[in-house]
Amino acid sequence: MNKRRAFISLFLLIFVGLSVKAQTADEIISTYIKNIGGAEKLKNITGTKMEMSVNYQGMDIPVELVQLKEGKIYLKINFQGQEITQMAFDGTTAWSTNFMTLQAEKMDDEMAQNIKDEAADFPNPMYNYLAKGFSIEYAGKETKEGTEFYKIKLTKKPATVEGQKVDNIVFYYFDTKTYLPMMTETEVKSGPAKGQISTSTMGDYQAVDGVLFPFTINQAGQSMKVVKITLNPTVDETSFAFKE
């Protein structure tokens, strides 16, 4: 009888512990969404246009990134006066510009599907995450360079790498005072760096039409500074289309 009671007590302790963790994760995300402007404002975003400057080997290269709610996206750079579409997706076809020939080339079906799946992140991967089929988990507190963070594990829909489905997990580090994410970590799934952890940092949050966005980003060692963000921009639809 005592063993049975002990088992039940242990079960309840584990159950309560898991419930607290789940609740803590949801509270962190709810506070974060509220602090950056609220769910209603995010819901009303149909597109974003980010004008950035990327430092590459001492040169500041203008970059324009446009994302639309329906999944269309393009990334253009201006290199030595030449505008180049580095990546684009029109909802069906993903393509990029060959830097040697400056001709548009289609990406393979696997890449196109991954880009299409990543469109679910818009306008924010944490916003309405359950409806997207994502899950979150509280992974405790960590201190990095003197700052304490809440660590949240975001599990998205699997990605496809070399024909195989692989886990698509991102760890977010939220400042415990502001509830703003300052860093993310992901595992590299392919290429020479496969198995290594890729780290991105964000900072200098500024309000754009009542919504906070990071204006400094360092992604895998590449420094980017946001110059301007436009919400719900007017975009030329031909910018997304593959050009034969």
Tab-separated table of C-alpha atoms in Angstrom:
chain	number	residue	atom	x	y	z
A	1	MET	CA	0.000	0.000	0.000
A	2	ASN	CA	2.833	2.347	0.915
A	3	LYS	CA	4.605	1.486	-2.334
A	4	ARG	CA	1.424	2.238	-4.261
A	5	ARG	CA	1.073	5.614	-2.543
A	6	ALA	CA	4.714	6.379	-3.185
A	7	PHE	CA	4.259	5.521	-6.880
A	8	ILE	CA	1.171	7.729	-7.156
A	9	SER	CA	2.973	10.578	-5.381
A	10	LEU	CA	5.954	10.223	-7.737
A	11	PHE	CA	3.643	10.182	-10.774
A	12	LEU	CA	1.842	13.318	-9.606
A	13	LEU	CA	5.146	15.050	-8.905
A	14	ILE	CA	6.384	14.306	-12.454
A	15	PHE	CA	3.047	15.320	-13.983
A	16	VAL	CA	2.958	18.602	-12.087
A	17	GLY	CA	6.581	19.272	-13.000
A	18	LEU	CA	5.853	18.776	-16.691
A	19	SER	CA	2.760	20.956	-16.471
A	20	VAL	CA	4.740	23.754	-14.851
A	21	LYS	CA	7.361	23.561	-17.588
A	22	ALA	CA	4.748	23.709	-20.341
A	23	GLN	CA	3.003	26.599	-18.644
A	24	THR	CA	6.291	28.418	-18.163
A	25	ALA	CA	7.128	28.096	-21.873
A	26	ASP	CA	3.702	29.428	-22.862
A	27	GLU	CA	3.995	32.293	-20.397
A	28	ILE	CA	7.374	33.284	-21.781
A	29	ILE	CA	6.102	33.259	-25.352
A	30	SER	CA	2.876	35.055	-24.431
A	31	THR	CA	4.849	37.803	-22.683
A	32	TYR	CA	7.244	38.037	-25.625
A	33	ILE	CA	4.409	38.395	-28.166
A	34	LYS	CA	2.778	41.044	-25.962
A	35	ASN	CA	6.050	42.954	-25.518
A	36	ILE	CA	6.792	43.173	-29.246
A	37	GLY	CA	3.375	44.616	-30.047
A	38	GLY	CA	0.732	41.960	-29.481
A	39	ALA	CA	-0.942	39.181	-31.451
A	40	GLU	CA	-3.440	41.500	-33.156
A	41	LYS	CA	-0.696	43.611	-34.729
A	42	LEU	CA	1.185	40.507	-35.902
A	43	LYS	CA	-2.035	39.108	-37.364
A	44	ASN	CA	-2.449	42.236	-39.505
A	45	ILE	CA	1.018	41.992	-41.073
A	46	THR	CA	0.685	40.745	-44.666
A	47	GLY	CA	4.240	41.457	-45.734
A	48	THR	CA	7.586	42.883	-44.651
A	49	LYS	CA	10.334	44.657	-46.542
A	50	MET	CA	13.713	44.864	-44.838
A	51	GLU	CA	16.448	47.094	-46.214
A	52	MET	CA	19.784	46.085	-44.729
A	53	SER	CA	23.502	46.614	-44.995
A	54	VAL	CA	25.746	43.556	-44.841
A	55	ASN	CA	29.454	43.882	-44.210
A	56	TYR	CA	31.399	41.523	-46.458
A	57	GLN	CA	35.206	41.652	-46.519
A	58	GLY	CA	35.168	45.304	-45.546
A	59	MET	CA	32.448	46.266	-48.028
A	60	ASP	CA	28.941	47.350	-47.035
A	61	ILE	CA	26.542	45.616	-49.398
A	62	PRO	CA	22.906	46.801	-49.630
A	63	VAL	CA	20.415	43.967	-49.178
A	64	GLU	CA	16.648	43.932	-49.668
A	65	LEU	CA	14.537	41.131	-48.203
A	66	VAL	CA	10.810	40.944	-48.936
A	67	GLN	CA	8.495	38.311	-47.436
A	68	LEU	CA	4.762	37.988	-47.980
A	69	LYS	CA	2.188	36.147	-45.904
A	70	GLU	CA	1.351	33.702	-48.721
A	71	GLY	CA	4.955	32.466	-48.783
A	72	LYS	CA	6.517	34.534	-51.551
A	73	ILE	CA	9.996	35.799	-50.816
A	74	TYR	CA	12.991	37.402	-52.460
A	75	LEU	CA	16.451	38.445	-51.332
A	76	LYS	CA	18.256	40.950	-53.523
A	77	ILE	CA	21.737	42.375	-53.131
A	78	ASN	CA	23.386	45.312	-54.843
A	79	PHE	CA	26.968	44.349	-55.629
A	80	GLN	CA	29.184	46.892	-57.379
A	81	GLY	CA	26.141	48.594	-58.873
A	82	GLN	CA	24.618	45.337	-60.087
A	83	GLU	CA	21.284	44.225	-58.568
A	84	ILE	CA	21.295	40.461	-58.099
A	85	THR	CA	18.447	38.277	-56.870
A	86	GLN	CA	20.265	35.924	-54.551
A	87	MET	CA	17.146	33.914	-53.764
A	88	ALA	CA	13.464	34.065	-54.702
A	89	PHE	CA	10.343	31.937	-54.351
A	90	ASP	CA	7.035	32.652	-56.067
A	91	GLY	CA	5.037	30.030	-54.189
A	92	THR	CA	5.998	27.222	-56.557
A	93	THR	CA	9.453	27.783	-58.009
A	94	ALA	CA	12.576	28.647	-56.037
A	95	TRP	CA	15.465	30.197	-57.941
A	96	SER	CA	18.676	32.173	-57.614
A	97	THR	CA	21.144	34.034	-59.796
A	98	ASN	CA	24.374	32.354	-60.897
A	99	PHE	CA	27.122	34.794	-59.900
A	100	MET	CA	29.351	33.687	-62.795
A	101	THR	CA	26.817	33.923	-65.619
A	102	LEU	CA	24.310	36.277	-63.914
A	103	GLN	CA	21.587	33.975	-65.248
A	104	ALA	CA	18.573	32.842	-63.215
A	105	GLU	CA	18.693	29.157	-62.249
A	106	LYS	CA	16.008	27.037	-60.625
A	107	MET	CA	16.747	25.407	-57.288
A	108	ASP	CA	15.972	21.721	-56.837
A	109	ASP	CA	12.584	20.527	-55.591
A	110	GLU	CA	13.950	19.738	-52.127
A	111	MET	CA	15.191	23.287	-51.620
A	112	ALA	CA	11.929	24.718	-52.935
A	113	GLN	CA	9.927	22.604	-50.483
A	114	ASN	CA	12.092	23.658	-47.543
A	115	ILE	CA	11.683	27.319	-48.459
A	116	LYS	CA	7.936	26.794	-48.740
A	117	ASP	CA	7.836	25.122	-45.325
A	118	GLU	CA	9.889	27.914	-43.740
A	119	ALA	CA	7.241	30.389	-44.916
A	120	ALA	CA	5.193	29.203	-41.915
A	121	ASP	CA	7.559	31.300	-39.762
A	122	PHE	CA	5.939	34.491	-41.073
A	123	PRO	CA	5.545	36.971	-39.510
A	124	ASN	CA	7.092	35.413	-36.428
A	125	PRO	CA	7.792	31.719	-35.744
A	126	MET	CA	6.453	31.955	-32.181
A	127	TYR	CA	3.193	33.647	-33.178
A	128	ASN	CA	0.302	31.164	-33.310
A	129	TYR	CA	2.844	28.336	-33.162
A	130	LEU	CA	0.323	25.582	-32.331
A	131	ALA	CA	-1.720	26.285	-35.461
A	132	LYS	CA	1.489	25.945	-37.471
A	133	GLY	CA	2.102	22.479	-36.062
A	134	PHE	CA	5.070	23.675	-33.984
A	135	SER	CA	5.795	22.891	-30.338
A	136	ILE	CA	7.725	24.715	-27.620
A	137	GLU	CA	9.489	23.464	-24.521
A	138	TYR	CA	11.068	25.313	-21.612
A	139	ALA	CA	14.724	24.255	-21.400
A	140	GLY	CA	15.684	26.146	-18.247
A	141	LYS	CA	17.754	29.248	-17.580
A	142	GLU	CA	21.247	29.907	-18.875
A	143	THR	CA	23.669	32.748	-18.288
A	144	LYS	CA	25.822	33.912	-21.179
A	145	GLU	CA	28.313	36.761	-20.897
A	146	GLY	CA	26.679	37.922	-17.681
A	147	THR	CA	23.110	37.967	-19.018
A	148	GLU	CA	20.462	35.520	-17.804
A	149	PHE	CA	18.199	33.954	-20.417
A	150	TYR	CA	15.151	31.741	-20.622
A	151	LYS	CA	15.973	28.951	-23.062
A	152	ILE	CA	13.091	27.797	-25.249
A	153	LYS	CA	13.197	24.840	-27.617
A	154	LEU	CA	11.089	25.409	-30.726
A	155	THR	CA	10.390	22.296	-32.788
A	156	LYS	CA	9.103	23.039	-36.254
A	157	LYS	CA	7.968	20.699	-39.000
A	158	PRO	CA	10.809	18.428	-40.206
A	159	ALA	CA	13.059	19.686	-42.989
A	160	THR	CA	14.268	17.536	-45.886
A	161	VAL	CA	17.999	16.998	-46.358
A	162	GLU	CA	19.299	14.724	-49.117
A	163	GLY	CA	15.897	13.097	-49.391
A	164	GLN	CA	15.580	12.382	-45.678
A	165	LYS	CA	13.357	14.076	-43.108
A	166	VAL	CA	15.411	15.615	-40.296
A	167	ASP	CA	14.534	17.391	-37.065
A	168	ASN	CA	14.024	21.134	-37.414
A	169	ILE	CA	14.804	22.538	-33.981
A	170	VAL	CA	15.766	26.064	-32.938
A	171	PHE	CA	16.798	27.062	-29.423
A	172	TYR	CA	15.836	30.638	-28.503
A	173	TYR	CA	17.399	32.618	-25.673
A	174	PHE	CA	15.018	35.223	-24.202
A	175	ASP	CA	16.341	37.962	-21.938
A	176	THR	CA	14.705	37.364	-18.537
A	177	LYS	CA	14.067	41.111	-18.085
A	178	THR	CA	12.748	42.151	-21.500
A	179	TYR	CA	11.528	38.758	-22.766
A	180	LEU	CA	13.137	39.579	-26.120
A	181	PRO	CA	15.137	36.880	-27.947
A	182	MET	CA	18.805	37.810	-28.161
A	183	MET	CA	20.234	34.608	-29.603
A	184	THR	CA	19.299	31.421	-31.424
A	185	GLU	CA	21.114	28.118	-31.921
A	186	THR	CA	20.519	25.493	-34.598
A	187	GLU	CA	22.366	22.379	-35.698
A	188	VAL	CA	23.791	22.480	-39.221
A	189	LYS	CA	22.275	19.551	-41.126
A	190	SER	CA	24.401	19.439	-44.276
A	191	GLY	CA	27.660	20.572	-45.839
A	192	PRO	CA	31.171	20.790	-44.351
A	193	ALA	CA	29.838	22.175	-41.051
A	194	LYS	CA	27.290	19.369	-40.607
A	195	GLY	CA	26.703	18.590	-36.931
A	196	GLN	CA	28.055	21.915	-35.719
A	197	ILE	CA	25.958	24.540	-33.919
A	198	SER	CA	25.159	27.708	-35.826
A	199	THR	CA	24.583	30.745	-33.588
A	200	SER	CA	22.758	33.948	-34.483
A	201	THR	CA	22.420	37.032	-32.296
A	202	MET	CA	19.884	39.878	-32.407
A	203	GLY	CA	19.747	43.272	-30.751
A	204	ASP	CA	18.928	46.985	-31.031
A	205	TYR	CA	15.163	46.353	-31.051
A	206	GLN	CA	13.171	49.218	-32.547
A	207	ALA	CA	9.452	49.785	-33.087
A	208	VAL	CA	8.020	49.788	-36.614
A	209	ASP	CA	4.336	50.751	-36.685
A	210	GLY	CA	4.032	49.489	-33.117
A	211	VAL	CA	5.903	46.197	-33.615
A	212	LEU	CA	9.434	45.580	-32.310
A	213	PHE	CA	12.082	44.200	-34.660
A	214	PRO	CA	15.826	43.624	-34.123
A	215	PHE	CA	17.891	46.102	-36.137
A	216	THR	CA	21.245	44.381	-35.623
A	217	ILE	CA	21.670	40.738	-36.581
A	218	ASN	CA	24.710	38.501	-36.692
A	219	GLN	CA	23.910	35.268	-38.468
A	220	ALA	CA	26.585	32.574	-38.416
A	221	GLY	CA	29.306	35.210	-38.228
A	222	GLN	CA	27.765	37.477	-40.865
A	223	SER	CA	26.953	40.931	-39.504
A	224	MET	CA	23.815	42.681	-40.785
A	225	LYS	CA	22.409	46.085	-39.881
A	226	VAL	CA	18.798	46.881	-40.666
A	227	VAL	CA	18.390	50.335	-42.207
A	228	LYS	CA	14.618	50.351	-42.676
A	229	ILE	CA	11.624	48.024	-42.275
A	230	THR	CA	8.347	48.562	-44.103
A	231	LEU	CA	5.240	46.639	-43.082
A	232	ASN	CA	2.657	45.612	-45.681
A	233	PRO	CA	4.696	47.057	-48.567
A	234	THR	CA	3.529	47.457	-52.149
A	235	VAL	CA	5.598	44.939	-54.114
A	236	ASP	CA	6.015	44.245	-57.819
A	237	GLU	CA	4.836	40.626	-58.132
A	238	THR	CA	7.233	39.994	-61.033
A	239	SER	CA	10.122	40.287	-58.563
A	240	PHE	CA	9.329	36.795	-57.254
A	241	ALA	CA	8.865	35.098	-60.638
A	242	PHE	CA	11.566	32.974	-62.283
A	243	LYS	CA	12.999	34.715	-65.302
A	244	GLU	CA	13.831	32.372	-68.183
